[in-house]
Amino acid sequence: MAKALCKWRRGEVEANLSSLAIITTPPRVACSKCARVASEKGYVCRPISLVSGEEKKAKKAKKASDHAAKKAKKAKQKAAKKDKKGKADKKARKKAKSDKP
């Protein structure tokens, strides 16, 4: 991880504005010493969370629901693929029966 924002010099701030925008958006932690904000705790020297417990729970619940949705989609695709294969096998068996004298 990059050097903590608390340790940056003025020249570094001006030279790295695009990096600064990425590091600070969205602000989730603040330095308890100098009040600088960052998106991750590794970017400040004394991090304290700005995100409330409810927001953390909501984020965790959303992540879990997204995971469940992906899992359901994958299972549906697998079932469709299996069904498609079954239909192909059925057609082949039907064709083989019709070819017999």
C-alpha positions as a printed NumPy array, in Angstrom:
array([[  0.   ,   0.   ,   0.   ],
       [  1.128,   3.546,  -0.613],
       [  2.542,   5.889,   1.979],
       [ -0.022,   7.218,   4.475],
       [ -1.61 ,  10.517,   3.482],
       [ -0.545,  11.884,   6.864],
       [  3.096,  11.606,   5.7  ],
       [  2.642,  13.294,   2.29 ],
       [  4.359,  16.652,   1.72 ],
       [  2.622,  19.546,  -0.025],
       [  4.516,  18.904,  -3.255],
       [  3.387,  15.28 ,  -3.263],
       [ -0.237,  16.33 ,  -2.904],
       [ -0.05 ,  18.63 ,  -5.922],
       [  1.904,  16.099,  -7.986],
       [ -0.452,  13.192,  -7.233],
       [ -3.937,  14.725,  -7.367],
       [ -5.404,  11.862,  -9.422],
       [ -4.096,   9.295,  -6.912],
       [ -5.412,  11.43 ,  -4.068],
       [ -8.893,  11.439,  -5.59 ],
       [ -8.879,   7.637,  -5.839],
       [ -7.513,   7.164,  -2.306],
       [-10.052,   9.468,  -0.681],
       [-13.209,   8.401,  -2.531],
       [-15.456,   7.281,  -0.865],
       [-14.2  ,   8.302,   2.596],
       [-14.564,   5.393,   5.034],
       [-11.801,   6.12 ,   7.559],
       [-10.262,   9.239,   9.073],
       [ -6.969,   9.828,  10.843],
       [ -7.609,  10.507,  14.526],
       [ -4.518,  12.739,  14.632],
       [ -4.854,  15.039,  11.609],
       [ -8.429,  14.308,  10.377],
       [ -7.411,  13.329,   6.832],
       [ -9.845,  10.896,   5.225],
       [ -9.316,   7.856,   3.001],
       [-11.181,   4.912,   1.555],
       [ -8.989,   2.326,   3.342],
       [ -7.298,   2.293,   6.725],
       [ -3.824,   1.744,   5.253],
       [ -3.789,   5.273,   3.827],
       [ -3.86 ,   7.067,   7.213],
       [ -1.599,   6.588,  10.227],
       [ -4.255,   6.462,  12.994],
       [ -7.446,   5.205,  11.341],
       [-10.907,   5.456,  12.881],
       [-13.985,   4.223,  11.05 ],
       [-16.454,   6.7  ,   9.593],
       [-18.872,   3.943,   8.587],
       [-21.582,   3.148,  11.12 ],
       [-22.42 ,  -0.383,  12.186],
       [-25.702,  -0.276,  10.277],
       [-23.937,   0.672,   7.045],
       [-21.483,  -2.196,   7.53 ],
       [-24.374,  -4.621,   8.09 ],
       [-26.193,  -3.332,   5.012],
       [-23.065,  -3.701,   2.89 ],
       [-22.512,  -7.235,   4.201],
       [-26.161,  -8.171,   3.521],
       [-25.949,  -6.79 ,  -0.027],
       [-22.783,  -8.768,  -0.648],
       [-24.482, -11.941,   0.645],
       [-27.557, -11.403,  -1.538],
       [-25.365, -10.752,  -4.587],
       [-23.5  , -13.987,  -3.863],
       [-26.78 , -15.911,  -3.509],
       [-28.065, -14.435,  -6.781],
       [-24.884, -15.446,  -8.607],
       [-25.12 , -18.94 ,  -7.135],
       [-28.777, -19.265,  -8.217],
       [-27.948, -18.02 , -11.725],
       [-25.121, -20.536, -12.002],
       [-27.407, -23.374, -10.849],
       [-30.051, -22.309, -13.376],
       [-27.48 , -22.285, -16.179],
       [-26.228, -25.701, -15.123],
       [-29.79 , -27.096, -15.101],
       [-30.487, -25.595, -18.535],
       [-27.293, -27.103, -19.893],
       [-28.185, -30.488, -18.41 ],
       [-31.72 , -30.247, -19.837],
       [-30.331, -29.334, -23.261],
       [-28.015, -32.33 , -23.135],
       [-30.908, -34.574, -22.113],
       [-32.981, -33.383, -25.072],
       [-30.078, -34.045, -27.427],
       [-29.692, -37.565, -26.012],
       [-33.43 , -38.14 , -26.357],
       [-33.341, -37.063, -30.016],
       [-30.384, -39.372, -30.677],
       [-32.188, -42.327, -29.077],
       [-35.331, -41.563, -31.041],
       [-33.349, -41.384, -34.27 ],
       [-31.588, -44.659, -33.469],
       [-34.964, -46.365, -32.885],
       [-36.326, -45.088, -36.176],
       [-33.23 , -46.301, -38.062],
       [-33.753, -49.886, -36.874],
       [-35.557, -52.158, -39.368]])
